[in-house]
PDB file of C-alpha atoms in Angstrom:
ATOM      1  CA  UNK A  96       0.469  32.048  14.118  1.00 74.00           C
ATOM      2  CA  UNK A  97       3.647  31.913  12.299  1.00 88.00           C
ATOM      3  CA  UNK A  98       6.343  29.463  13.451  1.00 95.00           C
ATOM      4  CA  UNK A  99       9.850  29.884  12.440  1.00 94.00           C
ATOM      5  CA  UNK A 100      12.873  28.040  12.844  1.00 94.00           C
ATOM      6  CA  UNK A 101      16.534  27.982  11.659  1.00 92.00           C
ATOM      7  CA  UNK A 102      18.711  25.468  11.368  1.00 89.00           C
ATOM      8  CA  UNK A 103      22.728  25.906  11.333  1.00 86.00           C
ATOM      9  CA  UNK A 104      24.413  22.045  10.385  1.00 82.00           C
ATOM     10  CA  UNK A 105      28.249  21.574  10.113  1.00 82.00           C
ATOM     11  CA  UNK A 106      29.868  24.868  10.837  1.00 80.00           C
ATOM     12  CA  UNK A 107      33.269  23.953  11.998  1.00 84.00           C
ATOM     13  CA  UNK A 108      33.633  20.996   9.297  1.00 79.00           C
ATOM     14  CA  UNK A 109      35.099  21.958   6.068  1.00 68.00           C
ATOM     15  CA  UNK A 110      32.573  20.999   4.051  1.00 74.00           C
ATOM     16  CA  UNK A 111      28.759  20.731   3.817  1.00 73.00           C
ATOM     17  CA  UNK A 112      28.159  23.189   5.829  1.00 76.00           C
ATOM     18  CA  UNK A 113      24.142  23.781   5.034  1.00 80.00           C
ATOM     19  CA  UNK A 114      21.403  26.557   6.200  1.00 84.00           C
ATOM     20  CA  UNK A 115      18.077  25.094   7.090  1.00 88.00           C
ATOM     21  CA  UNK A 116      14.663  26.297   7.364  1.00 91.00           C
ATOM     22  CA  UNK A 117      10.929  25.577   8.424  1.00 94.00           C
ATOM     23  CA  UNK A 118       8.273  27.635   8.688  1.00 95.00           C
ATOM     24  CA  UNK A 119       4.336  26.568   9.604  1.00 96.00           C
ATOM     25  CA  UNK A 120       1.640  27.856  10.784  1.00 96.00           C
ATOM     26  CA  UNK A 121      -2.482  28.347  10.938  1.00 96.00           C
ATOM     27  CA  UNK A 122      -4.232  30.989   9.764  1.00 96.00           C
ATOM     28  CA  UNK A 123      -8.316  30.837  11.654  1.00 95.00           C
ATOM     29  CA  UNK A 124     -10.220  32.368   9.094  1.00 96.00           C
ATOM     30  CA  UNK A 125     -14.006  33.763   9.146  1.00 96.00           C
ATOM     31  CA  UNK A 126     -17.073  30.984   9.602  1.00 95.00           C
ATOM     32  CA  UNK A 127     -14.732  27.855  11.000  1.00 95.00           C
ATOM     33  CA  UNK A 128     -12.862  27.691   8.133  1.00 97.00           C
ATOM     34  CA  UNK A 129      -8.898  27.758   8.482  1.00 97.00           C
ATOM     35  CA  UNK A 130      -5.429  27.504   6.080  1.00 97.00           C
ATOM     36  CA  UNK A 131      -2.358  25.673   7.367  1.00 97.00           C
ATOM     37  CA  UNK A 132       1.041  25.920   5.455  1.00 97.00           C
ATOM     38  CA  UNK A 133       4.458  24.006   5.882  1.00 96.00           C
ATOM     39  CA  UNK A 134       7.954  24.516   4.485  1.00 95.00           C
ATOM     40  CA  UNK A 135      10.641  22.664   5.461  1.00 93.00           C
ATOM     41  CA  UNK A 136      14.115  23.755   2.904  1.00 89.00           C
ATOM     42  CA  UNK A 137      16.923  22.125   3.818  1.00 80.00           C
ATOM     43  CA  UNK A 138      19.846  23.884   1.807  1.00 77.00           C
ATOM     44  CA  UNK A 139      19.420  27.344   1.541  1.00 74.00           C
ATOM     45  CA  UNK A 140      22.837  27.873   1.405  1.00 69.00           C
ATOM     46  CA  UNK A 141      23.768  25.513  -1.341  1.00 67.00           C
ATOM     47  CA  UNK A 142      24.090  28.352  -4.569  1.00 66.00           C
ATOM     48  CA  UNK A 143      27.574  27.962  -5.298  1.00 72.00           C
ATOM     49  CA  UNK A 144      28.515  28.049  -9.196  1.00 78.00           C
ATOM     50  CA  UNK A 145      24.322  28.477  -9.960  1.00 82.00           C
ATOM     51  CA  UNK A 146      22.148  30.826 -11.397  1.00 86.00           C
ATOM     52  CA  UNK A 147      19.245  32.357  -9.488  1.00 86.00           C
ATOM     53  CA  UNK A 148      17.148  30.296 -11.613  1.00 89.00           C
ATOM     54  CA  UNK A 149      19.337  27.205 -10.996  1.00 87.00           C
ATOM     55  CA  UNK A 150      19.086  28.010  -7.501  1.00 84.00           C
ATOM     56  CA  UNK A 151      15.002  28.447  -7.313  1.00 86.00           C
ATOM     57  CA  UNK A 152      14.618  25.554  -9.469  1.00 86.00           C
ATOM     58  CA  UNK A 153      17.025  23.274  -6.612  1.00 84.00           C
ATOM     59  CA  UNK A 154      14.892  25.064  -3.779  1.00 86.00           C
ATOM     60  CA  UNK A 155      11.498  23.819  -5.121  1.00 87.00           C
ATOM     61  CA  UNK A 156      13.099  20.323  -5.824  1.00 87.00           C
ATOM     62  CA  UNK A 157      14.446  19.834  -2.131  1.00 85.00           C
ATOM     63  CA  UNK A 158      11.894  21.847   0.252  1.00 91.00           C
ATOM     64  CA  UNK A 159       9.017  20.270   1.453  1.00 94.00           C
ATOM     65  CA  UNK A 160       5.381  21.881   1.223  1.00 96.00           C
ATOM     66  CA  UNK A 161       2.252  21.620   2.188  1.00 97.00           C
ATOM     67  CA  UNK A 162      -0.708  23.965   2.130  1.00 98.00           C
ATOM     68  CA  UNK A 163      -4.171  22.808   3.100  1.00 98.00           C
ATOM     69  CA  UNK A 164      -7.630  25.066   3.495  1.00 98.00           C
ATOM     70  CA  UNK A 165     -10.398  23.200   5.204  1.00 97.00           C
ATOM     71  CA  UNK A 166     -13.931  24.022   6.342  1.00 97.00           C
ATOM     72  CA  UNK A 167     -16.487  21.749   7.059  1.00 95.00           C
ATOM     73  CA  UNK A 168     -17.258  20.036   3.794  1.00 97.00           C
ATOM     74  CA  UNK A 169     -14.237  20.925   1.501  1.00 98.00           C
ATOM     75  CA  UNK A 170     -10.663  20.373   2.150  1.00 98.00           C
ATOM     76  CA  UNK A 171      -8.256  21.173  -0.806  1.00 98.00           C
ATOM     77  CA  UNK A 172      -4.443  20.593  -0.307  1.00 98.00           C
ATOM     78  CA  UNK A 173      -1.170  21.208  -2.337  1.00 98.00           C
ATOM     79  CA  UNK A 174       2.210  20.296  -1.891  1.00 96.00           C
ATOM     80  CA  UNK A 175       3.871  16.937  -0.956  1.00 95.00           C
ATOM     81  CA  UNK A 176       1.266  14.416  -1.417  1.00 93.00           C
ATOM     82  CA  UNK A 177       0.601  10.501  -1.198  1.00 90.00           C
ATOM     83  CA  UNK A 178      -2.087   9.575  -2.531  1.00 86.00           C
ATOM     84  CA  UNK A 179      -4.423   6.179  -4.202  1.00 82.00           C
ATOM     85  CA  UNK A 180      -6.561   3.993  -2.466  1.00 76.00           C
ATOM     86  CA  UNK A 181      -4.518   1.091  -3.164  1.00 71.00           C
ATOM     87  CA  UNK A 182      -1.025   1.422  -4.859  1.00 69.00           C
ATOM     88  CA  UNK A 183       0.247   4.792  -3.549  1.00 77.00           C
ATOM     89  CA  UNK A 184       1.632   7.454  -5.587  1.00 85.00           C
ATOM     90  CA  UNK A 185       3.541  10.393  -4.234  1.00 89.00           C
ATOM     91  CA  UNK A 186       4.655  13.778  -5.619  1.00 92.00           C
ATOM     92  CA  UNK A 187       3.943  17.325  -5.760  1.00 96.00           C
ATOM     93  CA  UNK A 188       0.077  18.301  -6.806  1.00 96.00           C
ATOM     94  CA  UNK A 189      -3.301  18.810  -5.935  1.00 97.00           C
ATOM     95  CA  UNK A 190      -5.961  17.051  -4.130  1.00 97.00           C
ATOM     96  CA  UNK A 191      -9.047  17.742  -2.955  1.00 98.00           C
ATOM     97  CA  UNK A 192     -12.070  16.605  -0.881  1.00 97.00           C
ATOM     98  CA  UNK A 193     -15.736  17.340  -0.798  1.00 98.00           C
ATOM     99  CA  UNK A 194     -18.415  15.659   1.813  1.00 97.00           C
ATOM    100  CA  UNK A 195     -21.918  15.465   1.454  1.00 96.00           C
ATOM    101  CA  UNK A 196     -24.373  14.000   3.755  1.00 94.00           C
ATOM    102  CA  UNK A 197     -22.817  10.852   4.236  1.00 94.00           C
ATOM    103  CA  UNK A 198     -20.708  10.648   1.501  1.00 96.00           C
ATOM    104  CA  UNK A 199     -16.930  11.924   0.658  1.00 96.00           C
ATOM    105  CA  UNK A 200     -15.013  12.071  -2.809  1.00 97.00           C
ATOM    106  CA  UNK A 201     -11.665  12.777  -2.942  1.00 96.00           C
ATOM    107  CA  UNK A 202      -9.525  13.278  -6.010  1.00 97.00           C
ATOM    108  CA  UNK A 203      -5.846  14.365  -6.743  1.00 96.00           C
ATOM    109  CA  UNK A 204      -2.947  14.526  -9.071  1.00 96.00           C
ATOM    110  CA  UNK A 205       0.750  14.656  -8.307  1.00 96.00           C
ATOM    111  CA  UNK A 206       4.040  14.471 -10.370  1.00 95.00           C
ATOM    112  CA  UNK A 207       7.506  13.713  -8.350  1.00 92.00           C
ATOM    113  CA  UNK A 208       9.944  15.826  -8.833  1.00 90.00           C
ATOM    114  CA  UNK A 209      12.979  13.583  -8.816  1.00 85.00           C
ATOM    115  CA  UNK A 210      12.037  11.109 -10.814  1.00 85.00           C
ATOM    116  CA  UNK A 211       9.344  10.510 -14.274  1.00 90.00           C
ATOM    117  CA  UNK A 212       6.320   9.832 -12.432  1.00 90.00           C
ATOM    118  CA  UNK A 213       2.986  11.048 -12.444  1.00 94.00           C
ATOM    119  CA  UNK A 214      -0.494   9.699 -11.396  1.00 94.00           C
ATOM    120  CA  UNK A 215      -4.189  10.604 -10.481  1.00 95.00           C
ATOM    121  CA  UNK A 216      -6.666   9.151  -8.137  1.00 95.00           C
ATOM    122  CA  UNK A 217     -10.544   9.581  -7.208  1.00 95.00           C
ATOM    123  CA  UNK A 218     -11.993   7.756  -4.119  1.00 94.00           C
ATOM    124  CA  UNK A 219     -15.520   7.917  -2.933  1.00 96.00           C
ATOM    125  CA  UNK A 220     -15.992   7.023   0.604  1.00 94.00           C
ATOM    126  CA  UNK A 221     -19.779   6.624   2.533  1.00 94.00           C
ATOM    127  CA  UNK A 222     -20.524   6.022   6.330  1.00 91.00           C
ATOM    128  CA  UNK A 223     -22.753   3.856   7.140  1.00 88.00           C
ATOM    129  CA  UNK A 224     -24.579   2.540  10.353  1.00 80.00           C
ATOM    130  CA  UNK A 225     -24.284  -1.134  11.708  1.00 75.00           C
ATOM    131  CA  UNK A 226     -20.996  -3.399  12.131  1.00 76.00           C
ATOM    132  CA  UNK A 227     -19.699  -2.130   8.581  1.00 78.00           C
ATOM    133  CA  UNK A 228     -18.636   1.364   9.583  1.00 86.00           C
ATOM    134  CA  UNK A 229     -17.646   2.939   6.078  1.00 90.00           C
ATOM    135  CA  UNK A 230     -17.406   1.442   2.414  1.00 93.00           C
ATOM    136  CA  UNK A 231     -14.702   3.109  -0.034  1.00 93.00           C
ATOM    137  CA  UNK A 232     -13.963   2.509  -3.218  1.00 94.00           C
ATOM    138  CA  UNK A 233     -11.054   4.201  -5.694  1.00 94.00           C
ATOM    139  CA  UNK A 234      -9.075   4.437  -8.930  1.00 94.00           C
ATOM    140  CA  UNK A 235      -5.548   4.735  -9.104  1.00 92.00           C
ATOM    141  CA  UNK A 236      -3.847   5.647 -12.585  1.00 93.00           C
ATOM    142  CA  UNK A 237       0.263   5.641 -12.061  1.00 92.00           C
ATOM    143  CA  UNK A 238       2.622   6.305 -14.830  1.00 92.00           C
ATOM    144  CA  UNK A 239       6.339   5.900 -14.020  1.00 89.00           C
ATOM    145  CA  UNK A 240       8.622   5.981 -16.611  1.00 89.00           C
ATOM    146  CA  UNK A 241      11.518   5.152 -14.590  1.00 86.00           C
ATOM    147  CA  UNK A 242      10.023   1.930 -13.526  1.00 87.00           C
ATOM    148  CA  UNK A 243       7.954   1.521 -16.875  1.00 90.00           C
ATOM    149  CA  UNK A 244       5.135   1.243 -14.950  1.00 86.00           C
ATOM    150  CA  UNK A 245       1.881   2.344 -16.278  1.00 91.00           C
ATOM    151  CA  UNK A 246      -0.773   1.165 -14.627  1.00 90.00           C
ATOM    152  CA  UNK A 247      -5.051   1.705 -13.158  1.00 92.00           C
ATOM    153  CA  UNK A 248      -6.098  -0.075 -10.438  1.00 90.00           C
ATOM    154  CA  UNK A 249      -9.166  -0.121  -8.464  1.00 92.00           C
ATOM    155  CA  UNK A 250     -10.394  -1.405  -4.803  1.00 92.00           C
ATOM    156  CA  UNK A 251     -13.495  -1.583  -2.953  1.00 94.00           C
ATOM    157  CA  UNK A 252     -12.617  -1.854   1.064  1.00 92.00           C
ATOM    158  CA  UNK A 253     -14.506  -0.835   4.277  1.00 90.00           C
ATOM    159  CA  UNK A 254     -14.335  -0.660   8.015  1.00 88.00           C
ATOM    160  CA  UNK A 255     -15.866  -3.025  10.748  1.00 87.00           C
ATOM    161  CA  UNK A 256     -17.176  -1.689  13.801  1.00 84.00           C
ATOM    162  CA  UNK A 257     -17.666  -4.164  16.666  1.00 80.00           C
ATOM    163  CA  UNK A 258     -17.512  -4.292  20.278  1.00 76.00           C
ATOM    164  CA  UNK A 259     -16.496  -0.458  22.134  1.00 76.00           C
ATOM    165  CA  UNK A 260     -14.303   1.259  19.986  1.00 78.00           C
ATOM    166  CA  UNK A 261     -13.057  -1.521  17.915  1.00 85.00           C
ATOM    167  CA  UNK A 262     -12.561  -2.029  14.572  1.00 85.00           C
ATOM    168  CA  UNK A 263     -11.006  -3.506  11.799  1.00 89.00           C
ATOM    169  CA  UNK A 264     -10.374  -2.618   7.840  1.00 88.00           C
ATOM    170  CA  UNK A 265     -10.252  -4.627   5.108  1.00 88.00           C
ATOM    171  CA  UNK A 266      -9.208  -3.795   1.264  1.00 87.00           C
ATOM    172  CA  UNK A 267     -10.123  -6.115  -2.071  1.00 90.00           C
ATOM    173  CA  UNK A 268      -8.604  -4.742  -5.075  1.00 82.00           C
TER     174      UNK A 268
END
């Protein structure tokens, strides 16, 4: 379905008056497989004095967006991310997911839009039986040059199972 809303802010105040809008949704498709979007905009009404180009470039800058397919093995999202098995890195990008048997890799890219950042990530994940649940392990590669950060890191971490639906997770990196 297709969700739609519109938001109105500040209409008897002189100034700032804005236009809002989010839209969302699922679409089911074929063989359990579906395709969920998001986008949240929060000035649509802020053009004054701007090109249309101006305009689109501000809109992409200040909406939020995600778009994710799934199915049972692959998920593969872009938009808004946060991502790194450690240090986190967030921006607008890629990522994506594949399981198999017992296993899961994940791996993504993202820049931010507001400021000279970039990174990448890859995780591997594996399920396991007994009192350790899961073991994961990742690489994070950041490069802010705002910050002057540039930096890989790595972590090995895992879940503990124990007693009825209990746990507990622990990270070394």
């Amino acid at each position: 379905p297709l969700n739609l809303e519109v938001t109105a802010r500040n209409l008897l105040a002189g100034k700032n008056a804005g236009l809002g809008l989010n839209l969302w949704g699922t679409i089911l498709l074929p063989e359990n497989r579906d395709l969920s979007y998001y986008l949240r905009s929060y000035s649509l009404s802020k053009y004054q004095n701007k090109t249309a180009s101006e305009y689109f470039d501000d809109q992409w800058k200040l909406s939020n967006i995600l778009v994710t397919y799934q199915d049972e093995r692959l998920t593969a999202l872009f938009g808004d991310l946060s991502m790194g098995i450690m240090s986190g890195i967030y921006g607008r990008g890629l990522q994506g997911s594949y399981k198999f048997g017992s296993n899961k890799i994940t791996a993504g890219a993202v820049r931010n839009l507001y400021y000279p950042s970039n990174g990448a990530a890859v995780q591997h994940e594996i399920k396991i039986r007994g009192p350790v649940s899961s073991i994961r392990s990742g690489i994070t590669y950041e490069n802010d040059e705002y910050n002057k950060i540039n930096t890989v890191s790595g972590a090995v971490g895992g879940n503990l199972s124990f007693l009825k639906s209990q746990g507990a997770s622990f990270l070394i990196g």
